[in-house]
């Protein structure tokens, strides 16, 4: 059965369909999904526009109830939805279930936020006049999501958009339509009025582009590559619309001489290789001071030997396959580039065979890398990390900040002085001390600086900044 798109409250088949393939076993077809056309996208935008006046004035209890019901169903079905996610994306079952729980928590959080909408009342600078500051919804929000977090990223964009009274046109990555379809189905059954949330699965170059080109989308929130992010920005400037971009990272993880070696290795392995290195918060630059360098590299090699890389759904798997062939080619191309540049491939990097045909890659660790190499400057988005040797903390901080990106930055140290200094001076939106660069909470802001992000923060109460517009009203008493 082909899973359809949701446009104006109706499930629409369209003329084309595409297959969702399991990267752990390319013989396994997860499902078939309707491929929306540009015309479908325009119909979805028109439906969202028509639904906006009523939804933006809907009561907070109605919105609360729908988001709450959605949270409850996602959490009740976490095992099934987590399995679907792991099957379509390739992260391990534990990671898939964990991400699903996070999506449930996000809907729960924004269900609560509906009940806490507030403004400010101030005296005017002039006598006998009152001033009220309120937040209002923006209108039709376009949501474009990547493949690496198939349920959490849609959740952290859809939940606040609806909470604050916006209507939505949602385009998930074509590689992973299953999880997105499932949450749209849940929200639809939870009682969303027709047209409030529209799903258009399909190609970015067709459906996504139709969204960028529409004058009726008032805001676009995007997560994905820097190249597509730029297109979103240019089109948004053209249409004078609000936009928010979460793009790549080249996140540093600093290891100082005084670090607890076990803590440093565990955090580095998690940062670099878990979720197959396919997290925008993953670390691919391990910046290590010379006094601990050799011990750190030795311990990393030992730890990496023990990693279990296999089918995402198998018990005991710690790292699943790469998401698809083109991403696998990108990873192996960068491994070749690193060697050509003169870095030493100290561990891993070879393709692996497993019981089923899939995109299996042994995580790779380079040593003798410099921060000027392409493997240290460009986002690889796979399980490939480089060790960069530095003299001391000062050099480590300089190298950590010497990147066009600025999403997450980590340090392993037992020194309060260095931890405090790093927190203040790391040029990144998120800083981790003795923790992996990836792995964040659902109720606090998420986002970066420089080439990693544009616009206001996502998640937590800071999400209101993007999904609302502020009104200042003056009344003569
Ligand atoms: P893209 O930026 O191409 O994809 C992200 C989303 O944008 C997808 O839904 C995609 O649709 C859509 N899209 C593509 N082209 C357009 C367009 N012209 N107009 C509007 N929307 C469009 O990233 P990829 O998935 O191709 O991944 C490529 C690289 O991006 C990765 O190797 C990685 O380096 C980086 N990346 C970074 C992420 C992050 O979280 N920072 C997440 C994912 C990728 P569709 O895929 O259906 O064509």
mmCIF file of N, CA, C and O in Angstrom, residues 218-271:
data_model
loop_
_atom_site.group_PDB
_atom_site.id
_atom_site.type_symbol
_atom_site.label_atom_id
_atom_site.label_comp_id
_atom_site.label_asym_id
_atom_site.label_seq_id
_atom_site.Cartn_x
_atom_site.Cartn_y
_atom_site.Cartn_z
ATOM 1 N N UNK A 218 5.097 32.189 4.772
ATOM 2 C CA UNK A 218 5.552 33.378 5.507
ATOM 3 C C UNK A 218 6.835 33.153 6.284
ATOM 4 O O UNK A 218 7.475 34.114 6.706
ATOM 5 N N UNK A 219 7.175 31.890 6.511
ATOM 6 C CA UNK A 219 8.418 31.582 7.222
ATOM 7 C C UNK A 219 8.862 30.181 6.812
ATOM 8 O O UNK A 219 8.025 29.307 6.596
ATOM 9 N N UNK A 220 10.173 29.987 6.697
ATOM 10 C CA UNK A 220 10.689 28.637 6.394
ATOM 11 C C UNK A 220 11.723 28.268 7.442
ATOM 12 O O UNK A 220 12.635 29.049 7.743
ATOM 13 N N UNK A 221 11.553 27.075 7.995
ATOM 14 C CA UNK A 221 12.565 26.534 8.893
ATOM 15 C C UNK A 221 13.190 25.329 8.199
ATOM 16 O O UNK A 221 12.490 24.434 7.718
ATOM 17 N N UNK A 222 14.514 25.329 8.136
ATOM 18 C CA UNK A 222 15.238 24.333 7.342
ATOM 19 C C UNK A 222 16.383 23.734 8.147
ATOM 20 O O UNK A 222 17.110 24.461 8.835
ATOM 21 N N UNK A 223 16.570 22.431 8.042
ATOM 22 C CA UNK A 223 17.789 21.782 8.539
ATOM 23 C C UNK A 223 18.327 20.925 7.409
ATOM 24 O O UNK A 223 17.563 20.174 6.785
ATOM 25 N N UNK A 224 19.626 21.023 7.159
ATOM 26 C CA UNK A 224 20.221 20.228 6.087
ATOM 27 C C UNK A 224 21.583 20.764 5.709
ATOM 28 O O UNK A 224 22.303 21.303 6.563
ATOM 29 N N UNK A 225 21.916 20.662 4.434
ATOM 30 C CA UNK A 225 23.264 21.025 3.999
ATOM 31 C C UNK A 225 23.415 22.544 3.838
ATOM 32 O O UNK A 225 22.424 23.269 3.676
ATOM 33 N N UNK A 226 24.657 22.986 3.832
ATOM 34 C CA UNK A 226 24.948 24.411 3.676
ATOM 35 C C UNK A 226 24.469 24.901 2.308
ATOM 36 O O UNK A 226 23.916 26.002 2.201
ATOM 37 N N UNK A 227 24.656 24.070 1.271
ATOM 38 C CA UNK A 227 24.278 24.479 -0.086
ATOM 39 C C UNK A 227 22.784 24.751 -0.191
ATOM 40 O O UNK A 227 22.363 25.801 -0.697
ATOM 41 N N UNK A 228 21.970 23.810 0.289
ATOM 42 C CA UNK A 228 20.520 24.014 0.210
ATOM 43 C C UNK A 228 20.106 25.157 1.144
ATOM 44 O O UNK A 228 19.207 25.941 0.809
ATOM 45 N N UNK A 229 20.767 25.257 2.280
ATOM 46 C CA UNK A 229 20.475 26.354 3.218
ATOM 47 C C UNK A 229 20.617 27.710 2.538
ATOM 48 O O UNK A 229 19.795 28.604 2.734
ATOM 49 N N UNK A 230 21.650 27.833 1.732
ATOM 50 C CA UNK A 230 21.865 29.095 1.006
ATOM 51 C C UNK A 230 20.706 29.392 0.057
ATOM 52 O O UNK A 230 20.255 30.525 -0.064
ATOM 53 N N UNK A 231 20.218 28.340 -0.613
ATOM 54 C CA UNK A 231 19.072 28.528 -1.529
ATOM 55 C C UNK A 231 17.859 29.001 -0.756
ATOM 56 O O UNK A 231 17.107 29.864 -1.217
ATOM 57 N N UNK A 232 17.651 28.404 0.421
ATOM 58 C CA UNK A 232 16.503 28.800 1.258
ATOM 59 C C UNK A 232 16.642 30.283 1.621
ATOM 60 O O UNK A 232 15.683 31.056 1.547
ATOM 61 N N UNK A 233 17.874 30.670 1.986
ATOM 62 C CA UNK A 233 18.105 32.060 2.405
ATOM 63 C C UNK A 233 17.833 33.017 1.246
ATOM 64 O O UNK A 233 17.112 34.007 1.412
ATOM 65 N N UNK A 234 18.393 32.721 0.071
ATOM 66 C CA UNK A 234 18.240 33.636 -1.066
ATOM 67 C C UNK A 234 16.768 33.789 -1.456
ATOM 68 O O UNK A 234 16.286 34.899 -1.669
ATOM 69 N N UNK A 235 16.054 32.642 -1.509
ATOM 70 C CA UNK A 235 14.639 32.701 -1.880
ATOM 71 C C UNK A 235 13.839 33.450 -0.818
ATOM 72 O O UNK A 235 12.883 34.168 -1.132
ATOM 73 N N UNK A 236 14.241 33.302 0.433
ATOM 74 C CA UNK A 236 13.499 33.957 1.513
ATOM 75 C C UNK A 236 13.702 35.465 1.484
ATOM 76 O O UNK A 236 12.766 36.232 1.725
ATOM 77 N N UNK A 237 14.903 35.872 1.156
ATOM 78 C CA UNK A 237 15.161 37.321 1.032
ATOM 79 C C UNK A 237 14.304 37.870 -0.114
ATOM 80 O O UNK A 237 13.661 38.907 0.005
ATOM 81 N N UNK A 238 14.284 37.127 -1.207
ATOM 82 C CA UNK A 238 13.483 37.512 -2.381
ATOM 83 C C UNK A 238 12.021 37.744 -1.993
ATOM 84 O O UNK A 238 11.383 38.689 -2.443
ATOM 85 N N UNK A 239 11.480 36.858 -1.146
ATOM 86 C CA UNK A 239 10.061 36.947 -0.774
ATOM 87 C C UNK A 239 9.842 37.692 0.541
ATOM 88 O O UNK A 239 8.739 37.661 1.075
ATOM 89 N N UNK A 240 10.889 38.279 1.077
ATOM 90 C CA UNK A 240 10.799 39.018 2.325
ATOM 91 C C UNK A 240 10.156 38.170 3.432
ATOM 92 O O UNK A 240 9.250 38.620 4.139
ATOM 93 N N UNK A 241 10.596 36.922 3.542
ATOM 94 C CA UNK A 241 10.021 36.044 4.567
ATOM 95 C C UNK A 241 11.065 35.725 5.639
ATOM 96 O O UNK A 241 12.274 35.815 5.417
ATOM 97 N N UNK A 242 10.543 35.353 6.779
ATOM 98 C CA UNK A 242 11.408 34.964 7.889
ATOM 99 C C UNK A 242 12.016 33.591 7.576
ATOM 100 O O UNK A 242 11.319 32.733 7.007
ATOM 101 N N UNK A 243 13.262 33.359 7.941
ATOM 102 C CA UNK A 243 13.821 32.017 7.736
ATOM 103 C C UNK A 243 14.818 31.683 8.827
ATOM 104 O O UNK A 243 15.399 32.567 9.462
ATOM 105 N N UNK A 244 14.936 30.391 9.005
ATOM 106 C CA UNK A 244 15.808 29.852 10.063
ATOM 107 C C UNK A 244 16.547 28.673 9.444
ATOM 108 O O UNK A 244 15.929 27.816 8.818
ATOM 109 N N UNK A 245 17.876 28.646 9.607
ATOM 110 C CA UNK A 245 18.669 27.575 9.002
ATOM 111 C C UNK A 245 19.516 26.873 10.059
ATOM 112 O O UNK A 245 20.172 27.531 10.865
ATOM 113 N N UNK A 246 19.484 25.540 10.048
ATOM 114 C CA UNK A 246 20.435 24.754 10.833
ATOM 115 C C UNK A 246 21.215 23.929 9.826
ATOM 116 O O UNK A 246 20.644 23.103 9.117
ATOM 117 N N UNK A 247 22.497 24.179 9.743
ATOM 118 C CA UNK A 247 23.273 23.510 8.692
ATOM 119 C C UNK A 247 24.406 22.690 9.308
ATOM 120 O O UNK A 247 24.239 22.115 10.359
ATOM 121 N N UNK A 248 25.516 22.689 8.663
ATOM 122 C CA UNK A 248 26.558 21.738 9.058
ATOM 123 C C UNK A 248 27.321 22.087 10.315
ATOM 124 O O UNK A 248 27.078 23.087 10.980
ATOM 125 N N UNK A 249 28.269 21.224 10.619
ATOM 126 C CA UNK A 249 29.183 21.455 11.728
ATOM 127 C C UNK A 249 30.535 20.847 11.406
ATOM 128 O O UNK A 249 30.650 19.997 10.505
ATOM 129 N N UNK A 250 31.566 21.322 12.072
ATOM 130 C CA UNK A 250 32.884 20.669 12.018
ATOM 131 C C UNK A 250 33.375 20.768 13.455
ATOM 132 O O UNK A 250 34.340 21.471 13.769
ATOM 133 N N UNK A 251 32.630 20.081 14.311
ATOM 134 C CA UNK A 251 32.719 20.353 15.745
ATOM 135 C C UNK A 251 34.003 19.822 16.362
ATOM 136 O O UNK A 251 34.365 18.664 16.154
ATOM 137 N N UNK A 252 34.688 20.648 17.146
ATOM 138 C CA UNK A 252 35.921 20.221 17.791
ATOM 139 C C UNK A 252 35.644 19.534 19.127
ATOM 140 O O UNK A 252 34.690 19.874 19.833
ATOM 141 N N UNK A 253 36.489 18.574 19.466
ATOM 142 C CA UNK A 253 36.483 18.002 20.814
ATOM 143 C C UNK A 253 37.924 18.051 21.313
ATOM 144 O O UNK A 253 38.803 17.388 20.767
ATOM 145 N N UNK A 254 38.153 18.892 22.319
ATOM 146 C CA UNK A 254 39.501 19.128 22.831
ATOM 147 C C UNK A 254 39.791 18.142 23.967
ATOM 148 O O UNK A 254 38.939 17.932 24.848
ATOM 149 N N UNK A 255 40.969 17.541 23.949
ATOM 150 C CA UNK A 255 41.381 16.664 25.053
ATOM 151 C C UNK A 255 42.672 17.237 25.644
ATOM 152 O O UNK A 255 43.694 17.320 24.951
ATOM 153 N N UNK A 256 42.617 17.632 26.916
ATOM 154 C CA UNK A 256 43.785 18.227 27.563
ATOM 155 C C UNK A 256 44.577 17.176 28.346
ATOM 156 O O UNK A 256 44.027 16.135 28.743
ATOM 157 N N UNK A 257 45.837 17.488 28.616
ATOM 158 C CA UNK A 257 46.710 16.567 29.359
ATOM 159 C C UNK A 257 46.075 16.096 30.668
ATOM 160 O O UNK A 257 46.276 14.963 31.098
ATOM 161 N N UNK A 258 45.312 16.987 31.317
ATOM 162 C CA UNK A 258 44.767 16.638 32.633
ATOM 163 C C UNK A 258 43.426 15.902 32.548
ATOM 164 O O UNK A 258 42.761 15.683 33.565
ATOM 165 N N UNK A 259 42.994 15.519 31.329
ATOM 166 C CA UNK A 259 41.689 14.854 31.190
ATOM 167 C C UNK A 259 41.695 13.480 31.843
ATOM 168 O O UNK A 259 42.747 12.824 31.931
ATOM 169 N N UNK A 260 40.536 13.043 32.282
ATOM 170 C CA UNK A 260 40.342 11.645 32.674
ATOM 171 C C UNK A 260 40.285 10.863 31.352
ATOM 172 O O UNK A 260 39.355 11.053 30.553
ATOM 173 N N UNK A 261 41.271 10.007 31.111
ATOM 174 C CA UNK A 261 41.408 9.369 29.795
ATOM 175 C C UNK A 261 40.148 8.573 29.415
ATOM 176 O O UNK A 261 39.678 8.643 28.273
ATOM 177 N N UNK A 262 39.599 7.836 30.373
ATOM 178 C CA UNK A 262 38.418 7.010 30.061
ATOM 179 C C UNK A 262 37.235 7.899 29.660
ATOM 180 O O UNK A 262 36.512 7.600 28.695
ATOM 181 N N UNK A 263 37.049 9.000 30.376
ATOM 182 C CA UNK A 263 35.948 9.932 30.058
ATOM 183 C C UNK A 263 36.172 10.529 28.667
ATOM 184 O O UNK A 263 35.252 10.621 27.841
ATOM 185 N N UNK A 264 37.429 10.910 28.397
ATOM 186 C CA UNK A 264 37.749 11.545 27.114
ATOM 187 C C UNK A 264 37.496 10.580 25.950
ATOM 188 O O UNK A 264 36.885 10.956 24.940
ATOM 189 N N UNK A 265 37.931 9.332 26.094
ATOM 190 C CA UNK A 265 37.790 8.355 25.003
ATOM 191 C C UNK A 265 36.308 8.048 24.764
ATOM 192 O O UNK A 265 35.836 8.013 23.624
ATOM 193 N N UNK A 266 35.568 7.843 25.840
ATOM 194 C CA UNK A 266 34.147 7.519 25.700
ATOM 195 C C UNK A 266 33.404 8.659 25.001
ATOM 196 O O UNK A 266 32.595 8.438 24.088
ATOM 197 N N UNK A 267 33.701 9.891 25.435
ATOM 198 C CA UNK A 267 33.021 11.050 24.833
ATOM 199 C C UNK A 267 33.445 11.220 23.371
ATOM 200 O O UNK A 267 32.628 11.538 22.511
ATOM 201 N N UNK A 268 34.724 10.972 23.072
ATOM 202 C CA UNK A 268 35.212 11.143 21.694
ATOM 203 C C UNK A 268 34.600 10.087 20.773
ATOM 204 O O UNK A 268 34.172 10.398 19.652
ATOM 205 N N UNK A 269 34.547 8.836 21.237
ATOM 206 C CA UNK A 269 33.975 7.761 20.404
ATOM 207 C C UNK A 269 32.498 8.038 20.143
ATOM 208 O O UNK A 269 32.004 7.916 19.015
ATOM 209 N N UNK A 270 31.792 8.438 21.185
ATOM 210 C CA UNK A 270 30.373 8.762 21.029
ATOM 211 C C UNK A 270 30.204 9.919 20.045
ATOM 212 O O UNK A 270 29.425 9.844 19.091
ATOM 213 N N UNK A 271 30.981 11.005 20.271
ATOM 214 C CA UNK A 271 30.843 12.211 19.429
ATOM 215 C C UNK A 271 31.116 11.897 17.963
ATOM 216 O O UNK A 271 30.415 12.373 17.074
#
